[in-house]
Coordinates of N, CA, C and O in Angstrom, one line a residue:
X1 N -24.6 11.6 -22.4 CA -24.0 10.3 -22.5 C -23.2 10.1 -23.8 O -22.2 9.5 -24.0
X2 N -23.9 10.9 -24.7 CA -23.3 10.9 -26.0 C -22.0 11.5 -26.1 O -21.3 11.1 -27.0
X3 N -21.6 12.4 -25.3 CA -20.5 13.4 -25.6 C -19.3 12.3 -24.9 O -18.2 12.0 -25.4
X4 N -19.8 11.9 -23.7 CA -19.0 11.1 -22.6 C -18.6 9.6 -23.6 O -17.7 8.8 -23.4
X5 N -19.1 9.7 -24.3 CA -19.0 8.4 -25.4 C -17.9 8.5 -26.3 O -16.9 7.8 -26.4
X6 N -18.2 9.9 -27.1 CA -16.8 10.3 -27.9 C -16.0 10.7 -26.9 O -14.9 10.3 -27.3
X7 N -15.7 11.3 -25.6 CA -14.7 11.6 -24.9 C -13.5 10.6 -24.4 O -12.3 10.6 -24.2
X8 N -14.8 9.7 -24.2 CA -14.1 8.1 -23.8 C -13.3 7.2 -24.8 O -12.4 6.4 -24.6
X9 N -13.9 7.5 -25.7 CA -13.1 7.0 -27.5 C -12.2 8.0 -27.9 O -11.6 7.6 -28.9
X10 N -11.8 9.2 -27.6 CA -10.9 10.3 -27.9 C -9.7 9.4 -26.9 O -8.9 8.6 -27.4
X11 N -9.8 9.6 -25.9 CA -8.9 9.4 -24.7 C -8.1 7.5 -25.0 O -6.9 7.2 -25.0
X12 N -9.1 6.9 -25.2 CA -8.5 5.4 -25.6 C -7.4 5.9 -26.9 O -6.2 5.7 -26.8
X13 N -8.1 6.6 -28.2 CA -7.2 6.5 -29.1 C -5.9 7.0 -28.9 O -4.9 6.7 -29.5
X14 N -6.0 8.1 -27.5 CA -4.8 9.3 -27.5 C -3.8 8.1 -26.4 O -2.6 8.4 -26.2
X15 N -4.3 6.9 -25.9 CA -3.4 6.2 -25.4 C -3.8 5.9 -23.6 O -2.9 5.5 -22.9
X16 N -5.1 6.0 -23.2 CA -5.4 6.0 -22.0 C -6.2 4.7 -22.5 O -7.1 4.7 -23.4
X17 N -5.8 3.8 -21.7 CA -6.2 2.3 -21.4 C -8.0 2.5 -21.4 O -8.7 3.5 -21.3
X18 N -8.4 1.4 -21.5 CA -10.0 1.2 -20.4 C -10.1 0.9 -19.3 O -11.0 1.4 -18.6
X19 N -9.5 0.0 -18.8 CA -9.2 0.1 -17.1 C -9.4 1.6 -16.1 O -10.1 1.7 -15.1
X20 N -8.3 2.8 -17.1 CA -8.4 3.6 -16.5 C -9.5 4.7 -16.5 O -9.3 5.7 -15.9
X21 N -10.5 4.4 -17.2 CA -11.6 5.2 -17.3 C -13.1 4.6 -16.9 O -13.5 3.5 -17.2
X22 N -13.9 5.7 -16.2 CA -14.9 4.8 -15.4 C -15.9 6.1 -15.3 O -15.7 7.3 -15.1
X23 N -17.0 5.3 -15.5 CA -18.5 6.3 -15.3 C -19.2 6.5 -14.3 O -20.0 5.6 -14.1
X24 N -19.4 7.4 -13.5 CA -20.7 7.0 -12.4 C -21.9 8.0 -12.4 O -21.9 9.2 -12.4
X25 N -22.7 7.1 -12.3 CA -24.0 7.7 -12.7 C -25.1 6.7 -11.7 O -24.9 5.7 -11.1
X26 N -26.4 7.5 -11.8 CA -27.3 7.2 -10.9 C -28.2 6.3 -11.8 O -28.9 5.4 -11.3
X27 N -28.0 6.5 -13.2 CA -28.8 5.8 -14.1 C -28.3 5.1 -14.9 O -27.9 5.3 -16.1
X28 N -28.3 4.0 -14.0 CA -28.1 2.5 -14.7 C -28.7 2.1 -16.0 O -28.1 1.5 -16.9
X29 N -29.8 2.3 -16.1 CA -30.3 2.0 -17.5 C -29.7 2.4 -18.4 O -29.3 1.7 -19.3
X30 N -29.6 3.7 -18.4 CA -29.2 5.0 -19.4 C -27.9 4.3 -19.8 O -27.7 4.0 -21.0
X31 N -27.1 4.0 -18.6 CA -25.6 3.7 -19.0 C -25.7 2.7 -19.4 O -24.5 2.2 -19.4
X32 N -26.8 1.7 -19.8 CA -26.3 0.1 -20.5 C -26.8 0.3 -21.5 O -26.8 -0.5 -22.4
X33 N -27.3 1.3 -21.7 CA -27.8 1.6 -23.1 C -26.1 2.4 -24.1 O -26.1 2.6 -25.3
X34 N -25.4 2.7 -23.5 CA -24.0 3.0 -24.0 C -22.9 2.2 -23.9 O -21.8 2.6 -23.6
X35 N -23.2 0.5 -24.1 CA -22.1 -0.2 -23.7 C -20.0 0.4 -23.7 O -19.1 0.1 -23.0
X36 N -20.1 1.1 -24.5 CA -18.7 1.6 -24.8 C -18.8 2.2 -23.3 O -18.1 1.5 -22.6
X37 N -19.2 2.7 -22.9 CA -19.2 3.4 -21.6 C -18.6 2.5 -20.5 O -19.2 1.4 -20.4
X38 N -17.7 2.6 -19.7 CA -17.2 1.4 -18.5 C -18.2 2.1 -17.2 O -18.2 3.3 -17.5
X39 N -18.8 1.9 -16.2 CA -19.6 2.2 -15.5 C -18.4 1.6 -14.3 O -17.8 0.6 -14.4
X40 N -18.4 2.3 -13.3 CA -17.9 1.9 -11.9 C -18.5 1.2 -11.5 O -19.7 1.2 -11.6
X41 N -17.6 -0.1 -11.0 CA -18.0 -1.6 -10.5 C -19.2 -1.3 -9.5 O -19.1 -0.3 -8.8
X42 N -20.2 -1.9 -9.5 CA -21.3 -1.7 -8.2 C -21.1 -1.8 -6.3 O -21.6 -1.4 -5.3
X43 N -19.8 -2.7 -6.8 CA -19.1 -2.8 -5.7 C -18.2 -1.8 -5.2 O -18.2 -1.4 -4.0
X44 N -17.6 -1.5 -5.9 CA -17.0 0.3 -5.2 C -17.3 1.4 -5.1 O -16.8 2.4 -4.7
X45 N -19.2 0.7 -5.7 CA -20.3 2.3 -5.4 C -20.6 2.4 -3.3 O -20.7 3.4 -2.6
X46 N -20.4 0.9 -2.9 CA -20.3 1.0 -2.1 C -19.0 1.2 -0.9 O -17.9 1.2 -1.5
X47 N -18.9 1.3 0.2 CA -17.9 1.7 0.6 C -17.4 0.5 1.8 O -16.9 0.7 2.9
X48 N -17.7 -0.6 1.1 CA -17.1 -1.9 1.5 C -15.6 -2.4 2.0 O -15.2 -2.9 3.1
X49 N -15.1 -2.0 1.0 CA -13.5 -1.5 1.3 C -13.0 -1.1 2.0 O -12.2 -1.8 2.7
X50 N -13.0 0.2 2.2 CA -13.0 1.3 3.4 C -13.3 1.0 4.9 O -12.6 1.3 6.0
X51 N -14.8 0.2 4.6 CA -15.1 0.0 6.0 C -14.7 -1.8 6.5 O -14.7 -2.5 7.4
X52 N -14.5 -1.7 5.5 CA -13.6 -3.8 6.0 C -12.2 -3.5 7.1 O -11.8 -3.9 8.2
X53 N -11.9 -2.5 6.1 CA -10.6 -2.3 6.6 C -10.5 -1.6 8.3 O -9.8 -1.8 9.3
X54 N -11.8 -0.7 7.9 CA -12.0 0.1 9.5 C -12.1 -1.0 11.0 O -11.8 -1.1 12.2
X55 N -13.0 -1.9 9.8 CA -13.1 -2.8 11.0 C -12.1 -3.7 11.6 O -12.1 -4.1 12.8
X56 N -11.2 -3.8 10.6 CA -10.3 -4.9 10.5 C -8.9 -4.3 11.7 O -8.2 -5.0 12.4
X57 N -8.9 -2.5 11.5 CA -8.0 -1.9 12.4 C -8.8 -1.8 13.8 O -8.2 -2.4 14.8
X58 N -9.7 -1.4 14.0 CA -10.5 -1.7 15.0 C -10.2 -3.7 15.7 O -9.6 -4.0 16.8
X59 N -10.8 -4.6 14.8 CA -10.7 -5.6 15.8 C -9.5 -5.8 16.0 O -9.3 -6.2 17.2
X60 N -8.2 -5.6 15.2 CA -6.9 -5.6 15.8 C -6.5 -5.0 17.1 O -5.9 -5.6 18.0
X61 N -7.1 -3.6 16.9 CA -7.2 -3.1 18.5 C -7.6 -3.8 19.7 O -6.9 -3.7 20.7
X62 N -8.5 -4.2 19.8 CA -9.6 -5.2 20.4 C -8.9 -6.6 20.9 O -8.6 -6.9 22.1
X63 N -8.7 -7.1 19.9 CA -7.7 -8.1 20.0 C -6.7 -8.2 20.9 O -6.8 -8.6 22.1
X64 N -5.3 -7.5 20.1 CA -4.8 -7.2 20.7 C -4.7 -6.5 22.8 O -4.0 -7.1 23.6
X65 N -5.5 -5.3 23.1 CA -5.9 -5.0 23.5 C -6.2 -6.5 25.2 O -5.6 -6.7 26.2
X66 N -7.3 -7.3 24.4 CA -7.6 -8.6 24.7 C -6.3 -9.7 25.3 O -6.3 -10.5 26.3
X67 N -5.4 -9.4 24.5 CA -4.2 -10.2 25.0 C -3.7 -9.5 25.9 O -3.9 -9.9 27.1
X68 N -3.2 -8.5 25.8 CA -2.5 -7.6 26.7 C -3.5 -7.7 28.5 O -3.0 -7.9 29.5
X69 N -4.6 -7.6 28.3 CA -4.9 -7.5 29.6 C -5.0 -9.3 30.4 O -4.9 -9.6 31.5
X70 N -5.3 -10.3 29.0 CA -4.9 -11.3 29.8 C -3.8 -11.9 30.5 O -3.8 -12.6 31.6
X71 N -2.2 -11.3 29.4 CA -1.0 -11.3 30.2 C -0.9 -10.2 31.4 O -0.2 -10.5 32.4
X72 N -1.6 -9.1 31.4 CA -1.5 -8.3 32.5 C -2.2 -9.5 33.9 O -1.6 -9.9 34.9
X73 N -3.3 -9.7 33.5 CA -4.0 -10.8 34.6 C -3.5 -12.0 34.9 O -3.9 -12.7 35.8
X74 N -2.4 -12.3 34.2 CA -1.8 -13.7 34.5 C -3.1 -14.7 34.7 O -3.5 -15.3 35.8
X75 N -3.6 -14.7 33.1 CA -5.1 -15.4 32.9 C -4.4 -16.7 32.4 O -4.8 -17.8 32.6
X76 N -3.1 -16.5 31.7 CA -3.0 -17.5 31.1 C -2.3 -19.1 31.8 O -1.7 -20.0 31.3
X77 N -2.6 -19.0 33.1 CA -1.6 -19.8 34.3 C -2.7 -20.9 34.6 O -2.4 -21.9 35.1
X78 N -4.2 -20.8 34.1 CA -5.2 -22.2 34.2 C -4.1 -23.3 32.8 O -3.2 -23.1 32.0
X79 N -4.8 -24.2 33.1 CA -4.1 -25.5 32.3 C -4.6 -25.3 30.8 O -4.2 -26.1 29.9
X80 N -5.5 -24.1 30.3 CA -5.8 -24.1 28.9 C -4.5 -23.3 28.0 O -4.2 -23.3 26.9
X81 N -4.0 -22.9 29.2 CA -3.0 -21.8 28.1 C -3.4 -20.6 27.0 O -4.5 -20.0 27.2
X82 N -2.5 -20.2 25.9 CA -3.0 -19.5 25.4 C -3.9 -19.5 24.7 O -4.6 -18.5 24.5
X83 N -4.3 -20.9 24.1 CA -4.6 -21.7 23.1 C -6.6 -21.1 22.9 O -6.8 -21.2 21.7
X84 N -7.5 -20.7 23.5 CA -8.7 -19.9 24.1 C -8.3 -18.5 24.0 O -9.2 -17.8 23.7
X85 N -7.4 -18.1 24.3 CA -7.5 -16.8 24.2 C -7.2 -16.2 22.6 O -7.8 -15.3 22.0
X86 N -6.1 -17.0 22.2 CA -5.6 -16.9 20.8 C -6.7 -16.7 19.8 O -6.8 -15.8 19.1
X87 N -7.7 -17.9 19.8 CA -9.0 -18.3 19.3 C -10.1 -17.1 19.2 O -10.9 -16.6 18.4
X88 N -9.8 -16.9 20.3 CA -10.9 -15.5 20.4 C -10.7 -14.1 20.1 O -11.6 -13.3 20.0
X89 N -9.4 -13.8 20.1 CA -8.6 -12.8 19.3 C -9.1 -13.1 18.0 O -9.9 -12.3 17.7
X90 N -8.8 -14.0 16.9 CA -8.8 -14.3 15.7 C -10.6 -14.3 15.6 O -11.0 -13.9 14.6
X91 N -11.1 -14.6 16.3 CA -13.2 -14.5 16.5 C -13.4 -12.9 16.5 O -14.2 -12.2 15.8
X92 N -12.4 -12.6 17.5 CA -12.9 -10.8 17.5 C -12.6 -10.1 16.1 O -13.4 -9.3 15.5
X93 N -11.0 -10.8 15.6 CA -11.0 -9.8 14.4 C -12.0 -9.9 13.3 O -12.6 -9.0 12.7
X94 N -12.0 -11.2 12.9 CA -12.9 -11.3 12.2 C -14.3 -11.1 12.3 O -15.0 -11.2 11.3
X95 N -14.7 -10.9 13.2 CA -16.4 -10.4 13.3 C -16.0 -8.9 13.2 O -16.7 -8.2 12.5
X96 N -15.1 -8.3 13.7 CA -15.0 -6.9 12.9 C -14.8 -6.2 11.8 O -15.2 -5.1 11.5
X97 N -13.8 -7.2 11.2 CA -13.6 -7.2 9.9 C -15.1 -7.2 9.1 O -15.4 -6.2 8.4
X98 N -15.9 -8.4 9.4 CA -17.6 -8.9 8.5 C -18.0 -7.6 9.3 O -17.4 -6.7 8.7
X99 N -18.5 -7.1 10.2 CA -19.2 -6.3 10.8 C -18.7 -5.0 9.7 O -19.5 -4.6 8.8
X100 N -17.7 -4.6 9.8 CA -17.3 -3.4 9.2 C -17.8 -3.6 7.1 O -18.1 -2.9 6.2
X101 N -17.6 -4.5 7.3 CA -17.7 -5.0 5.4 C -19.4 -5.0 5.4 O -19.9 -4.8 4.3
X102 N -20.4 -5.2 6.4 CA -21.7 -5.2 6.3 C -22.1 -3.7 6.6 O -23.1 -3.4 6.0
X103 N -21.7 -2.6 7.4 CA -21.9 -1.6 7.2 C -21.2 -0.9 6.4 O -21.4 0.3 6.4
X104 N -20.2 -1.4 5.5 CA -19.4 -0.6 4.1 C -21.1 -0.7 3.1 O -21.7 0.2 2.6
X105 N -21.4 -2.1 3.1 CA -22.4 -2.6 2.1 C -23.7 -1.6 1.9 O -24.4 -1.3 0.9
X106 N -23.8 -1.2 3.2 CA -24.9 -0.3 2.8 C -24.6 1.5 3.3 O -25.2 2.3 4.1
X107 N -23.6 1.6 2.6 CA -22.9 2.7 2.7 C -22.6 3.1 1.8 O -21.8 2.4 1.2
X108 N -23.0 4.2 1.1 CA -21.9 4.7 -0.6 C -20.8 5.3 -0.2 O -20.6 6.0 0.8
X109 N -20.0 5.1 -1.2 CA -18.1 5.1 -1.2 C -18.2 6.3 -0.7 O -19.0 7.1 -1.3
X110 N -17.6 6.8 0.5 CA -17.0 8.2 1.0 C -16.4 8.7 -0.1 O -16.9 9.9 -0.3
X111 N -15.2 8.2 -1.1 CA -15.0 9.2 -1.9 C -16.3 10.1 -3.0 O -16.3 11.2 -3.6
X112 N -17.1 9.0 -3.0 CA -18.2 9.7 -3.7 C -19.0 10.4 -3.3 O -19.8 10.9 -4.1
X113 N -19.1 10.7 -2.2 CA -20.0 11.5 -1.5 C -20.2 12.8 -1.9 O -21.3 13.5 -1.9
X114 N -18.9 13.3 -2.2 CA -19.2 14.9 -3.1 C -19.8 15.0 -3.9 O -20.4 16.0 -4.1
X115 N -20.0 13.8 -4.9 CA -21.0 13.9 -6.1 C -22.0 13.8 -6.1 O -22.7 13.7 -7.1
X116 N -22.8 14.0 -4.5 CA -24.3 13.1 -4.2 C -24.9 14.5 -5.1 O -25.4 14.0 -6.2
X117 N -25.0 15.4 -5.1 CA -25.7 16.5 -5.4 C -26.0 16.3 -6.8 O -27.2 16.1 -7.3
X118 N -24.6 16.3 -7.6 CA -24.2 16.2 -9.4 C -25.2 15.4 -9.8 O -26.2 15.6 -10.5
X119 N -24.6 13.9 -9.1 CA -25.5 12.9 -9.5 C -26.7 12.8 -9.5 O -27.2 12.3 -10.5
X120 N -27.9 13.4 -8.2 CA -29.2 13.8 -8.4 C -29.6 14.1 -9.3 O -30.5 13.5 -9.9
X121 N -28.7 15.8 -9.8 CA -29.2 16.8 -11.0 C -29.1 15.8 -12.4 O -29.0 16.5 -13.4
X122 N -29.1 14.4 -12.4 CA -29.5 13.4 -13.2 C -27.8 13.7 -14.5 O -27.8 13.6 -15.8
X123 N -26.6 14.3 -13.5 CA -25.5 14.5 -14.2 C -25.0 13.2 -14.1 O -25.6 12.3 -13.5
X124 N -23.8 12.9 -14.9 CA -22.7 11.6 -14.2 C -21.3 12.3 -14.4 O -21.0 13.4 -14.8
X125 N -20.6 11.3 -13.8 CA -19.1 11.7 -12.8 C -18.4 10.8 -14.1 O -18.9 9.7 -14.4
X126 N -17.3 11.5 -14.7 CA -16.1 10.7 -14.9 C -15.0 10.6 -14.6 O -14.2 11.5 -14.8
X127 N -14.4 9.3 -14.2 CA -13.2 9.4 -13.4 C -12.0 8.6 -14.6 O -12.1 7.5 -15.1
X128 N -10.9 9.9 -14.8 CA -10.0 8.8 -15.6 C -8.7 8.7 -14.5 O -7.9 9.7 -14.2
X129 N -8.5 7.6 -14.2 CA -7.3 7.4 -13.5 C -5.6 7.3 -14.3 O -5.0 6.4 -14.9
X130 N -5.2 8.5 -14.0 CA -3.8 9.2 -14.9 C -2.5 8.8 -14.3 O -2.1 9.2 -13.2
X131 N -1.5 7.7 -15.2 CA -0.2 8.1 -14.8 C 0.4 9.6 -15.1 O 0.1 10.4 -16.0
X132 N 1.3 9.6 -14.0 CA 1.5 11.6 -14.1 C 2.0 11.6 -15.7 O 1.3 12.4 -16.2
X133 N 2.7 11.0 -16.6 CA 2.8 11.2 -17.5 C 1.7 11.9 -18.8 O 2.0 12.5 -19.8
X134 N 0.4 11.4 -18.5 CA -0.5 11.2 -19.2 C -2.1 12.6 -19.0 O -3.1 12.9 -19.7
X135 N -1.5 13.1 -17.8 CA -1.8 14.2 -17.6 C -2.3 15.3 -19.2 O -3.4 15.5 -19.8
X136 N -1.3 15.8 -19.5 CA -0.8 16.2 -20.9 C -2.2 15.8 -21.8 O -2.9 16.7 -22.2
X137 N -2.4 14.4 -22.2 CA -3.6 13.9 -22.8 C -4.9 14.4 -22.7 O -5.6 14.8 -23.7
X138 N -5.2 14.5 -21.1 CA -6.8 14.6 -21.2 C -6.7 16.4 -20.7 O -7.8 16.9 -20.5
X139 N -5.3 17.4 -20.5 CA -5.7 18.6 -20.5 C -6.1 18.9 -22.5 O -6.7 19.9 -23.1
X140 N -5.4 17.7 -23.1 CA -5.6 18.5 -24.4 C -7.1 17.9 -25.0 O -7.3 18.3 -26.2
X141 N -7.9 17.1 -24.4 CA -9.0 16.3 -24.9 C -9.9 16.8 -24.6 O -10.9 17.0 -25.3
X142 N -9.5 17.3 -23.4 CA -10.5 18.1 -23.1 C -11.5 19.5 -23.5 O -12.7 19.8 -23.6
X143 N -9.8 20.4 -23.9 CA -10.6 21.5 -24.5 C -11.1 21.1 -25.9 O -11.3 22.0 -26.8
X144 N -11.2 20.1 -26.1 CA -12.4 19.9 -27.4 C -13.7 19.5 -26.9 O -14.3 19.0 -27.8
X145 N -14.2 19.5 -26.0 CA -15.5 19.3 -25.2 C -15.9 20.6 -23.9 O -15.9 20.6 -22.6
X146 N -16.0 21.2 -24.5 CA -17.0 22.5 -23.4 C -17.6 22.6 -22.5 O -17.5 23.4 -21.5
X147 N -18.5 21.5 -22.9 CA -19.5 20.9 -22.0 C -19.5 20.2 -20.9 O -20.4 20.1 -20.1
X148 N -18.1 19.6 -20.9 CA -18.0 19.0 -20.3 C -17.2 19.8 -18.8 O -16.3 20.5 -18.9
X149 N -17.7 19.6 -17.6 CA -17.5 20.7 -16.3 C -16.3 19.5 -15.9 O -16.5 18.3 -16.2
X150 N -15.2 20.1 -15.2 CA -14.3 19.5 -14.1 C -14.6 19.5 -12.9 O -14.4 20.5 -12.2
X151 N -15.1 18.4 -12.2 CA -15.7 17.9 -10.9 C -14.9 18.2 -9.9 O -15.3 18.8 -8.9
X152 N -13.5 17.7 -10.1 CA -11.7 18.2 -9.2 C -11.3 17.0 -9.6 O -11.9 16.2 -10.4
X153 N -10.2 16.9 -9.0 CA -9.1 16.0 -8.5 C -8.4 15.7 -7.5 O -8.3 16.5 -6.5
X154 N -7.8 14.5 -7.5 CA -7.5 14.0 -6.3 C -6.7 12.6 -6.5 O -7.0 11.8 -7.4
X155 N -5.7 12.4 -5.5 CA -5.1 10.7 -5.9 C -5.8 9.9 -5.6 O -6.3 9.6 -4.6
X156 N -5.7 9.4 -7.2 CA -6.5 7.8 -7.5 C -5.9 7.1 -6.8 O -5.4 7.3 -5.6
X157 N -5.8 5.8 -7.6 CA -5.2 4.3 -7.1 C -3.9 4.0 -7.2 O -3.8 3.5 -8.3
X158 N -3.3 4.1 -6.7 CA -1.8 3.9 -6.8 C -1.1 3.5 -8.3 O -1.2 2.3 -8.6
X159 N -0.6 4.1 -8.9 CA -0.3 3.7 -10.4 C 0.4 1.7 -10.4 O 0.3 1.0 -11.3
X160 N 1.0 1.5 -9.4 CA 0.9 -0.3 -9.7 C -0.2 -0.9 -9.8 O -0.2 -2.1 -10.3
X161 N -1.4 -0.3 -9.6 CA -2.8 -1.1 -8.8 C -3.6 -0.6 -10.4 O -4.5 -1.3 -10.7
X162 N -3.3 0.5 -11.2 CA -4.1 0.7 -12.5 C -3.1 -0.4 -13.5 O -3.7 -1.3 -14.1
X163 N -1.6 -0.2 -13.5 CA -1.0 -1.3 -14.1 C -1.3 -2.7 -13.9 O -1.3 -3.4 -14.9
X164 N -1.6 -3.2 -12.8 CA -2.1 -4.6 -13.6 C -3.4 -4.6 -13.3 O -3.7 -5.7 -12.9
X165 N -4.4 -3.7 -13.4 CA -5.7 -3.3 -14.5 C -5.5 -3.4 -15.4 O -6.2 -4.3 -16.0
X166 N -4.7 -2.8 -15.9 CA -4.6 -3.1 -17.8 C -4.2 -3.8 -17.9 O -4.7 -4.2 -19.0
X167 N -3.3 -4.8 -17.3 CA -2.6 -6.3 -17.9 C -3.6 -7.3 -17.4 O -3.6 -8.4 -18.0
X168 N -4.4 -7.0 -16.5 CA -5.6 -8.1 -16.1 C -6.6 -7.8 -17.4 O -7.2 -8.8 -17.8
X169 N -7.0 -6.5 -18.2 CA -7.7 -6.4 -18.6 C -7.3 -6.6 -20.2 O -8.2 -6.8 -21.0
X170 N -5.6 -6.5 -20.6 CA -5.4 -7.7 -21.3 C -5.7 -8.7 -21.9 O -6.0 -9.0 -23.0
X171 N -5.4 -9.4 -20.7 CA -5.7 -10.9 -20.5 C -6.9 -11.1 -20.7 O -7.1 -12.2 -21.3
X172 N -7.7 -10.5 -20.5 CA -9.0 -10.7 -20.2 C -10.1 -10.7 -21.6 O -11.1 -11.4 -21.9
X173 N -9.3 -9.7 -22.2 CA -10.0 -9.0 -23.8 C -9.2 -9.8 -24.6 O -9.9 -9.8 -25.6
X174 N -8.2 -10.5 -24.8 CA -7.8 -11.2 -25.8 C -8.1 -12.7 -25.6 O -7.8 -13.5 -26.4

């Protein structure tokens, strides 16, 4: 945790924000004992997100799907109109939506799933999220730390979505 400490203080001085740098680890304790350390939200340990959304394209289908065979049935010719059916489209999506967001909850993030091993072996993951520019930075930060193993890579968060990270986190610190 100590090395991950100066790594994380090398990288801020060389010009990588704190927003874009994040810890994950199995031991929580350990890591509040290194406040400098930013730890991954506990919320994106899970895979809430992901599956909100699954559900969310799912009840759309459903929905949808729902309408279509009512206008196929010419259901909509009683005196209630669409007005019942509309209702229960918008009931379906959303109970899929919560449905899918309650099995994200007790789900760890798919992207993390590769680490399940690392993390066991009582290692931790760091993730620094890079404008392509900045690349350059942590190939040269790195070779001052040995120790430190490359887990891979892969596209983060869309560089608008780390930018107002840092301007939220701005705001936030001043």
């Amino acid at each position: 945790m100590d090395d991950l400490e100066i790594f994380e203080e090398q990288l801020e001085a060389a010009g990588i924000s704190t927003p874009q740098i994040h810890v994950l680890s199995l031991d929580d304790k350990r890591l509040s004992d290194h406040p400098h350390l930013h730890e991954v939200q506990s919320f994106m340990k899970q895979d809430v997100v992901h599956k909100s959304i699954l559900g969310a394209v799912i009840g759309s289908v459903l929905s949808m799907m729902m309408i279509l065979m009512t206008f196929s049935f010419e259901l909509v010719s009683t005196s209630e109109g669409w007005m019942p059916i509309f209702f229960l489209s918008v009931v379906i999506l959303g109970f899929s939506t919560w449905l899918g967001g309650f099995i994200g909850i007790q789900t760890p993030n798919y992207k993390f799933a590769r680490f399940e091993k690392i993390l066991a072996e009582d290692s931790h993951v760091f993730f620094v999220d890079l404008a392509p520019d900045q690349e350059k930075i942590l190939e040269q930060i790195l070779k001052l730390h040995p120790n430190l193993d490359r887990a891979g890579t892969e596209d983060g968060p869309p560089y608008w979505l780390v930018s107002l990270q840092i301007k939220v986190g701005m705001i936030r610190h001043s």
